[in-house]
Coordinates of N, CA and C in Angstrom, one line a residue:
X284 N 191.0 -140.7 -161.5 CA 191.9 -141.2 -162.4 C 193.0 -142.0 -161.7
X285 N 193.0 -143.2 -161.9 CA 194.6 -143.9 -161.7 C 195.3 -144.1 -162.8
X286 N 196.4 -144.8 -162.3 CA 197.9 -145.7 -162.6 C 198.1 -146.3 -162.7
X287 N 199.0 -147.6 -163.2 CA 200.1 -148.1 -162.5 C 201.0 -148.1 -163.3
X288 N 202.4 -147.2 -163.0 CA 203.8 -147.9 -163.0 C 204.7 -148.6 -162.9
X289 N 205.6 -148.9 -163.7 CA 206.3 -149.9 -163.8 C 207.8 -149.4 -164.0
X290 N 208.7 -149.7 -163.0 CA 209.8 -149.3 -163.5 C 210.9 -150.7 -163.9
X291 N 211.2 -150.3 -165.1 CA 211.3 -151.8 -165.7 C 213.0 -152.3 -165.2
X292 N 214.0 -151.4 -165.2 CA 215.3 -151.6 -164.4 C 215.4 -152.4 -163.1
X293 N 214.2 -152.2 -162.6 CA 214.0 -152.8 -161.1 C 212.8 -153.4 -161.3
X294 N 212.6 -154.6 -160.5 CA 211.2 -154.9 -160.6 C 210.2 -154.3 -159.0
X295 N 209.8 -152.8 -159.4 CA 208.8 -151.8 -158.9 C 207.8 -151.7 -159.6
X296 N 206.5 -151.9 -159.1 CA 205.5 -150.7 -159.7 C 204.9 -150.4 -158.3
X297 N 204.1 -149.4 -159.0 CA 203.3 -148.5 -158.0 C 202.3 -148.0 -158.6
X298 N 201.2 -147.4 -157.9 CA 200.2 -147.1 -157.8 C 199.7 -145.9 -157.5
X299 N 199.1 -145.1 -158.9 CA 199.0 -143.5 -158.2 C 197.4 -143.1 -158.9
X300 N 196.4 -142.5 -157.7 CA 195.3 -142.1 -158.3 C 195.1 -140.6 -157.6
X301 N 194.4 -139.9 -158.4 CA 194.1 -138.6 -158.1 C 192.6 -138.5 -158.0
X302 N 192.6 -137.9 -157.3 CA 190.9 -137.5 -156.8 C 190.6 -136.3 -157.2
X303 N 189.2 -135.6 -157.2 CA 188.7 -134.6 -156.6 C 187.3 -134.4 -156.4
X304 N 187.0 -134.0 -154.8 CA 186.2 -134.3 -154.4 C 185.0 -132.9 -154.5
X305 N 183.6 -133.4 -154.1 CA 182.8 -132.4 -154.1 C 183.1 -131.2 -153.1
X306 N 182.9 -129.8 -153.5 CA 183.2 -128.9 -152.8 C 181.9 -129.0 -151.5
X307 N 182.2 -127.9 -150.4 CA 181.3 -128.0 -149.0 C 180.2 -127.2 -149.7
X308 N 180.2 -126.5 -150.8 CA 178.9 -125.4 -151.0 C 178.3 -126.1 -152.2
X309 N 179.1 -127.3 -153.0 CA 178.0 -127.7 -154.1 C 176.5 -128.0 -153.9
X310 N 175.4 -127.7 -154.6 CA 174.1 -127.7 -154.7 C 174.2 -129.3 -153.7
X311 N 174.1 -130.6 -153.9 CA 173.6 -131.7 -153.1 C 173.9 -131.3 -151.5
X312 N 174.9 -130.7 -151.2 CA 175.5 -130.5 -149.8 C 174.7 -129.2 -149.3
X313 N 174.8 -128.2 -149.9 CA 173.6 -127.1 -149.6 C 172.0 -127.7 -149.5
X314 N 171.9 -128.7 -150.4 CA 170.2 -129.2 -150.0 C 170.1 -130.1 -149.0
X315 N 170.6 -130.9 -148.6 CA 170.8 -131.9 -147.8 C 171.7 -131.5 -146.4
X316 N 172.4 -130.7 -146.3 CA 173.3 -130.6 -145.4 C 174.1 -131.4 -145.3
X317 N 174.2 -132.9 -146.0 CA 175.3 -134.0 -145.5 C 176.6 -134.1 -145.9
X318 N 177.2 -133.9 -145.7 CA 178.8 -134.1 -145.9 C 179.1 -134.8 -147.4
X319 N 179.1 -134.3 -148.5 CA 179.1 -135.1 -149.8 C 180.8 -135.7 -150.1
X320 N 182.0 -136.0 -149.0 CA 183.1 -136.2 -149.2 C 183.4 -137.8 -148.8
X321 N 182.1 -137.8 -147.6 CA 182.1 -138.9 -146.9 C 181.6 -139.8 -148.0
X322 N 180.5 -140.3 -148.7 CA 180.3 -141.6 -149.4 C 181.3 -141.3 -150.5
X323 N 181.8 -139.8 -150.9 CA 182.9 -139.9 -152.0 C 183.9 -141.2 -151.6
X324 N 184.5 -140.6 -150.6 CA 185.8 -140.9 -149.9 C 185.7 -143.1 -150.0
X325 N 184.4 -143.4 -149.7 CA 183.5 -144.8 -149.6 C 183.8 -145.3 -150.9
X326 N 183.1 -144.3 -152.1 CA 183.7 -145.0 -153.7 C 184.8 -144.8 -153.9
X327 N 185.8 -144.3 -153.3 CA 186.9 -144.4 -153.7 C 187.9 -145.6 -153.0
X328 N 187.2 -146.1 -151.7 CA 187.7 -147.0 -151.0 C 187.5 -148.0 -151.8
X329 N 186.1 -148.0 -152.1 CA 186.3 -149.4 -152.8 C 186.4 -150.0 -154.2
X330 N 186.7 -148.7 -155.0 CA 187.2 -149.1 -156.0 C 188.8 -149.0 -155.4
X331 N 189.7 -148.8 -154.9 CA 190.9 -149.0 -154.6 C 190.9 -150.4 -154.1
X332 N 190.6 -151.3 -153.2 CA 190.3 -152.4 -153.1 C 189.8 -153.1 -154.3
X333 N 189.9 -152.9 -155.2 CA 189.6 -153.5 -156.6 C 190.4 -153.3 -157.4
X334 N 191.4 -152.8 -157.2 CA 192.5 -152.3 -158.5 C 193.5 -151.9 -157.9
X335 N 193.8 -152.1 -156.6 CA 195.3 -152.1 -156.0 C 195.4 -153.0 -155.0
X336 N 196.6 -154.1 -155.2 CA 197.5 -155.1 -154.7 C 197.8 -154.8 -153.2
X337 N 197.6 -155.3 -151.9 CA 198.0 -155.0 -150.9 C 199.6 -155.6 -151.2
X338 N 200.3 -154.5 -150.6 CA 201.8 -154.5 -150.7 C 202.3 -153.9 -151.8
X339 N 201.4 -153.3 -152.1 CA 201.7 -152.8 -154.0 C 202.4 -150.9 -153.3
X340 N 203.1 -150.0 -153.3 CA 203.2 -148.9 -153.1 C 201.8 -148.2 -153.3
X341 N 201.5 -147.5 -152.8 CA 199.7 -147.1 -153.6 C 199.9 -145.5 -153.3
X342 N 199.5 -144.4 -153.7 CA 199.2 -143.5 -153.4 C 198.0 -142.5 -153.8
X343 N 197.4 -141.8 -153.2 CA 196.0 -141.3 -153.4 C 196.4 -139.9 -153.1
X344 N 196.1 -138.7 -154.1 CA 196.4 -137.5 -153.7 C 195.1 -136.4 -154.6
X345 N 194.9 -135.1 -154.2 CA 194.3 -134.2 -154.8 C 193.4 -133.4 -153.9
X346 N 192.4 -133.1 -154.6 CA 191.8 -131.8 -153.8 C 190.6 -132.8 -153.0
X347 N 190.6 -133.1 -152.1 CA 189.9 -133.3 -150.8 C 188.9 -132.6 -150.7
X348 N 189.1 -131.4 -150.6 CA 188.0 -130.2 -150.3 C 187.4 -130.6 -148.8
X349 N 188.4 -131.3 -147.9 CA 188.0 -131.3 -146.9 C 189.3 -131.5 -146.2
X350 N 189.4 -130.8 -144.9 CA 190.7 -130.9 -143.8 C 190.5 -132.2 -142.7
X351 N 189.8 -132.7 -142.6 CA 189.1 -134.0 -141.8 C 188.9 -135.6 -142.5
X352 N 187.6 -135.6 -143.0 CA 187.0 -137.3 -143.0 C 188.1 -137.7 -144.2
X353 N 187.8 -137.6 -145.3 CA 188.7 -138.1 -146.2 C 190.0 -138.9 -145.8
X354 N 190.8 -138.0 -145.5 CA 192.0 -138.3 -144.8 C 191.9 -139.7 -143.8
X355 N 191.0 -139.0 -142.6 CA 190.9 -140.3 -141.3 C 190.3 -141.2 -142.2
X356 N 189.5 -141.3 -143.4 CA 189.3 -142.8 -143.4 C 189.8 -143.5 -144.4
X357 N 190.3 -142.7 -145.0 CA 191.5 -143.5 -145.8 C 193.0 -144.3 -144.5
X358 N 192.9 -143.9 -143.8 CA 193.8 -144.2 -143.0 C 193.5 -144.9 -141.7
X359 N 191.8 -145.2 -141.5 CA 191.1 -146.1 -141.3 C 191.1 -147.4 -141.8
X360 N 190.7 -147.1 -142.7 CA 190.0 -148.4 -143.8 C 190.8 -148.8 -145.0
X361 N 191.9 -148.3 -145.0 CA 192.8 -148.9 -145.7 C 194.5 -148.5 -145.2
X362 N 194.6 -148.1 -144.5 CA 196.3 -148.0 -143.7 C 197.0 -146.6 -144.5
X363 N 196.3 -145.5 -145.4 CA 197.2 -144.5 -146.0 C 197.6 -143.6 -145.4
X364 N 198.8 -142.8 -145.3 CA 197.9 -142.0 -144.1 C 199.3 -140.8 -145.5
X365 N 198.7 -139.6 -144.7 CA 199.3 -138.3 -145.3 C 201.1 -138.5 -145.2
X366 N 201.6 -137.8 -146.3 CA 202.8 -137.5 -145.8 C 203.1 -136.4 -145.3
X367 N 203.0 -135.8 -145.0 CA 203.2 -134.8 -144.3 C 203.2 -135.6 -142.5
X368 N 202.4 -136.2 -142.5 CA 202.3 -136.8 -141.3 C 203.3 -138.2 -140.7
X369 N 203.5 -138.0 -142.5 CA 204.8 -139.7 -142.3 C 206.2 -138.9 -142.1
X370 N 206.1 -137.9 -142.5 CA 207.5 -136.7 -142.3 C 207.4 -135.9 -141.1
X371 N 206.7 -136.2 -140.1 CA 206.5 -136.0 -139.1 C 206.7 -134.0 -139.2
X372 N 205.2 -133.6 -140.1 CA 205.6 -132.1 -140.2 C 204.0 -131.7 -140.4
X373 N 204.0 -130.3 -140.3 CA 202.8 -129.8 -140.0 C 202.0 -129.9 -141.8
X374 N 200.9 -130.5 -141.9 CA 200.3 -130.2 -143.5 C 200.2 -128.6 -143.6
X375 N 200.5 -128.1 -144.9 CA 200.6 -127.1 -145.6 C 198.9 -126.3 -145.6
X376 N 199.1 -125.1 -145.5 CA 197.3 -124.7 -145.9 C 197.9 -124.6 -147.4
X377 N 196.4 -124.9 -147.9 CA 196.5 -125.5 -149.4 C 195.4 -124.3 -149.6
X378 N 194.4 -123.7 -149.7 CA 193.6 -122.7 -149.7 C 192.6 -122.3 -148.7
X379 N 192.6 -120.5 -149.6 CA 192.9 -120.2 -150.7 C 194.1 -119.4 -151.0
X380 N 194.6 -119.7 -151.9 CA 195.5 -119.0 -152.8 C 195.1 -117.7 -152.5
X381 N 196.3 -116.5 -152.3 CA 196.1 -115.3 -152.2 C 197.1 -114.7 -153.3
X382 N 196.7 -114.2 -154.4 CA 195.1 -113.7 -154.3 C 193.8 -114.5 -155.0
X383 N 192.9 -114.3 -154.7 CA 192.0 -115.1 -155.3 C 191.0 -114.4 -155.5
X384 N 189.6 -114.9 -155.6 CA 188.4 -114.1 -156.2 C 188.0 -113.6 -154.7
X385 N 187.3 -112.6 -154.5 CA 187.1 -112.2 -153.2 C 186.0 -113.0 -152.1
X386 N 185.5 -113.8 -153.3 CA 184.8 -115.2 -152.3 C 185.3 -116.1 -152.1
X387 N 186.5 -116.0 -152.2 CA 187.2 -117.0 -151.9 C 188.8 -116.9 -150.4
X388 N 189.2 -115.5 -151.0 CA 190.0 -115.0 -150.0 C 189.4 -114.4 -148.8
X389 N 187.7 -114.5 -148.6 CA 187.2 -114.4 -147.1 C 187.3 -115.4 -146.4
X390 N 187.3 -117.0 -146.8 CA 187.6 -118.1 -146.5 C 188.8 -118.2 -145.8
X391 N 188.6 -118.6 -144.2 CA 189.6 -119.2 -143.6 C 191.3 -120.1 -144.1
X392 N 192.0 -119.9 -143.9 CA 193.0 -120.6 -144.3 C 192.6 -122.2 -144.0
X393 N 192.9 -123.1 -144.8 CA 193.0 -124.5 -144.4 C 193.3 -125.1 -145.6
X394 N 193.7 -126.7 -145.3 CA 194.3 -127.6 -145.7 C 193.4 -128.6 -146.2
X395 N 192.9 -128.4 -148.0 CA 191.9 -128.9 -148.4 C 192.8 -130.2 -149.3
X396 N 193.8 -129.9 -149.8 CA 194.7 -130.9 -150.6 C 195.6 -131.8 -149.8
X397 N 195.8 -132.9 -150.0 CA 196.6 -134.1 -149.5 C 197.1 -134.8 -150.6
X398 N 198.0 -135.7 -150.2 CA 198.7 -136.3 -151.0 C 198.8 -137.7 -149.5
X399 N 197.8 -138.4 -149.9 CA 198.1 -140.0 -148.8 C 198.7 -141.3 -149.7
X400 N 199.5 -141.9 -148.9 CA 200.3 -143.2 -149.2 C 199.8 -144.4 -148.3
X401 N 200.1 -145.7 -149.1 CA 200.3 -146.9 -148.1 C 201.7 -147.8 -148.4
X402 N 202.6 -147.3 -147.8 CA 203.4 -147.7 -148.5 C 204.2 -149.3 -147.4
X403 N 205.0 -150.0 -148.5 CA 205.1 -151.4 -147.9 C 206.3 -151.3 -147.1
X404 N 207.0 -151.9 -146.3 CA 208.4 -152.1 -145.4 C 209.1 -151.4 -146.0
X405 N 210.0 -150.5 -146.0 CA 211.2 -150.4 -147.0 C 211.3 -149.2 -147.7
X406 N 210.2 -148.7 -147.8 CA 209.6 -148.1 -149.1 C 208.9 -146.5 -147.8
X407 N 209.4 -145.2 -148.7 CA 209.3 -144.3 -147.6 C 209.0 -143.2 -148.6
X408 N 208.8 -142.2 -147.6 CA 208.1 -140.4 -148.1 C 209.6 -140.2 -148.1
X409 N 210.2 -139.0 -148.9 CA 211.7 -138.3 -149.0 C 211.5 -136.9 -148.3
X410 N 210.0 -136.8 -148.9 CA 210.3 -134.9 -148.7 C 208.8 -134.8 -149.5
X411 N 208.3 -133.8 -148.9 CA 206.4 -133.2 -149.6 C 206.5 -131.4 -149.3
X412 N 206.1 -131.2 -149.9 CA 205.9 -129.1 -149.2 C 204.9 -128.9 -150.9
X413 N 204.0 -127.6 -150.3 CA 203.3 -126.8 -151.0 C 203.9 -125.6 -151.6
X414 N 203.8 -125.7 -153.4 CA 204.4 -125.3 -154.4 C 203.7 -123.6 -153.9
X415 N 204.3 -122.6 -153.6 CA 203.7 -121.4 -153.9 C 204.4 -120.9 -155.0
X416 N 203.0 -119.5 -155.0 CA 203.4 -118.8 -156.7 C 203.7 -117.3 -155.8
X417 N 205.1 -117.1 -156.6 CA 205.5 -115.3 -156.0 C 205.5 -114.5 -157.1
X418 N 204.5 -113.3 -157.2 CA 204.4 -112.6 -157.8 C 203.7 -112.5 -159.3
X419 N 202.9 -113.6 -159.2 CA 201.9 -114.2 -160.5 C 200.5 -114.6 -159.8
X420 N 200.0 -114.7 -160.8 CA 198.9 -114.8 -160.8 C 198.3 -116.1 -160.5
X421 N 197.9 -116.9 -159.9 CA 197.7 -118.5 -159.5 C 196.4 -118.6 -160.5
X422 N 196.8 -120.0 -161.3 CA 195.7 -120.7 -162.0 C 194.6 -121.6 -160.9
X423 N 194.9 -121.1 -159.5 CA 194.1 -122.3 -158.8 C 193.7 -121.4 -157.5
X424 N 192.7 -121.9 -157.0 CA 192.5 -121.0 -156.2 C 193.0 -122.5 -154.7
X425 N 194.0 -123.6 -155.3 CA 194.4 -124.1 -154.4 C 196.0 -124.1 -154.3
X426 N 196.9 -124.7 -153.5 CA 198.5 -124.6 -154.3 C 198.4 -126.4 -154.4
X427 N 198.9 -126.3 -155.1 CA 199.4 -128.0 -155.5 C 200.7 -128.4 -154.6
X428 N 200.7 -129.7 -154.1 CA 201.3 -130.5 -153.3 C 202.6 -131.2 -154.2
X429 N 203.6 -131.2 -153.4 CA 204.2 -132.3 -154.2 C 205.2 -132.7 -153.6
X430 N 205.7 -134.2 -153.5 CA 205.8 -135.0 -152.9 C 206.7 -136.1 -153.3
X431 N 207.9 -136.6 -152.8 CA 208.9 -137.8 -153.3 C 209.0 -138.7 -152.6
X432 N 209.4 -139.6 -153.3 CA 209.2 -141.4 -152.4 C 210.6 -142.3 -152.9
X433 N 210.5 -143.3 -152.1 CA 211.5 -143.8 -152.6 C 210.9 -145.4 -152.2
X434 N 211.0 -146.5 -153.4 CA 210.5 -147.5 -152.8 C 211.1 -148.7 -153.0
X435 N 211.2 -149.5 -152.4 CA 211.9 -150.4 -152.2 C 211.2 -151.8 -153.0
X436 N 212.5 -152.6 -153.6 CA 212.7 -153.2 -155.0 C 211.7 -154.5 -154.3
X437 N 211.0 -155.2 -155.3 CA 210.1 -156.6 -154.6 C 211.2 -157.2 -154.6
X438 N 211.3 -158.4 -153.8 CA 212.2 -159.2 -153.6 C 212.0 -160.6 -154.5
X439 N 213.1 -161.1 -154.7 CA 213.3 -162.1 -156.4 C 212.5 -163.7 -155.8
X440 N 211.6 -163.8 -155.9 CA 211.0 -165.5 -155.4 C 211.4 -166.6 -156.5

C-alpha cells in the first residue's frame, strides 16, 4: 500500500508505502529453499521507481520478515537506508513479542520490522524506538516501529 501527502500550508509532500513481506517458513520458501524476500524486495523496487519522484521525501516501512536483504537493497538500489541507522542507534528487536504462541517465543530475538527513508538535503529522522506493550496482551506477535521526520519545504521556482 502507498501514499502521497500533501501538506497544503507548505508546499511538502511525501511519500509513504508499507510493506509486508513473505514469512522464512511460508510454503514457496520451505519448497524451494530460496529466500522469498529477495524478488519481494525487486517488486517493490520497481514499482517505487514508478510512483515516486527522486527528491520527493519517500519512506518504506513494515514487517520485512527479514534482518538482512531487504534493507541492504533498498539502500543499494535506491539510497533508503533505516532510521535507526540515520540516528546513529542500534535497530530495535521487533520479534517475537513476549508473550507469544510458544512457536513463536522459541524463536531467537531479532529485528524483522524497519521503517527505511530517502530523504532529500534538509529533510531528517527526529526520533524512531519500538512501541512495547506492559502488562497486556500484544495483538502482534511483532512490536510496531514508529518514527518522526521533519522535512524540509521545496524551494519557490
Amino acid at each position: 500500500f502507498w501514499a502521497r501527502f500533501e501538506i497544503l500550508e507548505k508546499p511538502i509532500t511525501f511519500f509513504v508505502s508499507t510493506v509486508h513481506m513473505p514469512w522464512a517458513g511460508c510454503a514457496t520458501e520451505i519448497e524451494t529453499g530460496m529466500n522469498q524476500r529477495i524478488p519481494c524486495t525487486i517488486k517493490v523496487i520497481e514499482q517505487l521507481r514508478r510512483v515516486c519522484p527522486l527528491g520527493e521525501p519517500s519512506i518504506v516501512a513494515g514487517d520485512f520478515n527479514d534482518d538482512f536483504h531487504p534493507v541492504r537493497i533498498l539502500q543499494e538500489e535506491l539510497g533508503f537506508t533505516d532510521v535507526f541507522e540515520l540516528l546513529d542507534m542500534v535497530p530495535p528487536i521487533t520479534h517475537p513479542v513476549r508473550s507469544s504462541s510458544l512457536r513463536e517465543v522459541l524463536r531467537p530475538d531479532r529485528t524483522l520490522d524497519w521503517i527505511t527513508c530517502a530523504l532529500p538535503a534538509g529533510s531528517s529522522v527526529v526520533g524512531a524506538y519500538a512501541k512495547t506493550m506492559r502488562g497486556i496482551e500484544c495483538a502482534s506477535d511483532h512490536l510496531p516501529l514508529i518514527a518522526f521526520f521533519e522535512f524540509k519545504e521545496k524551494s519557490k521556482s
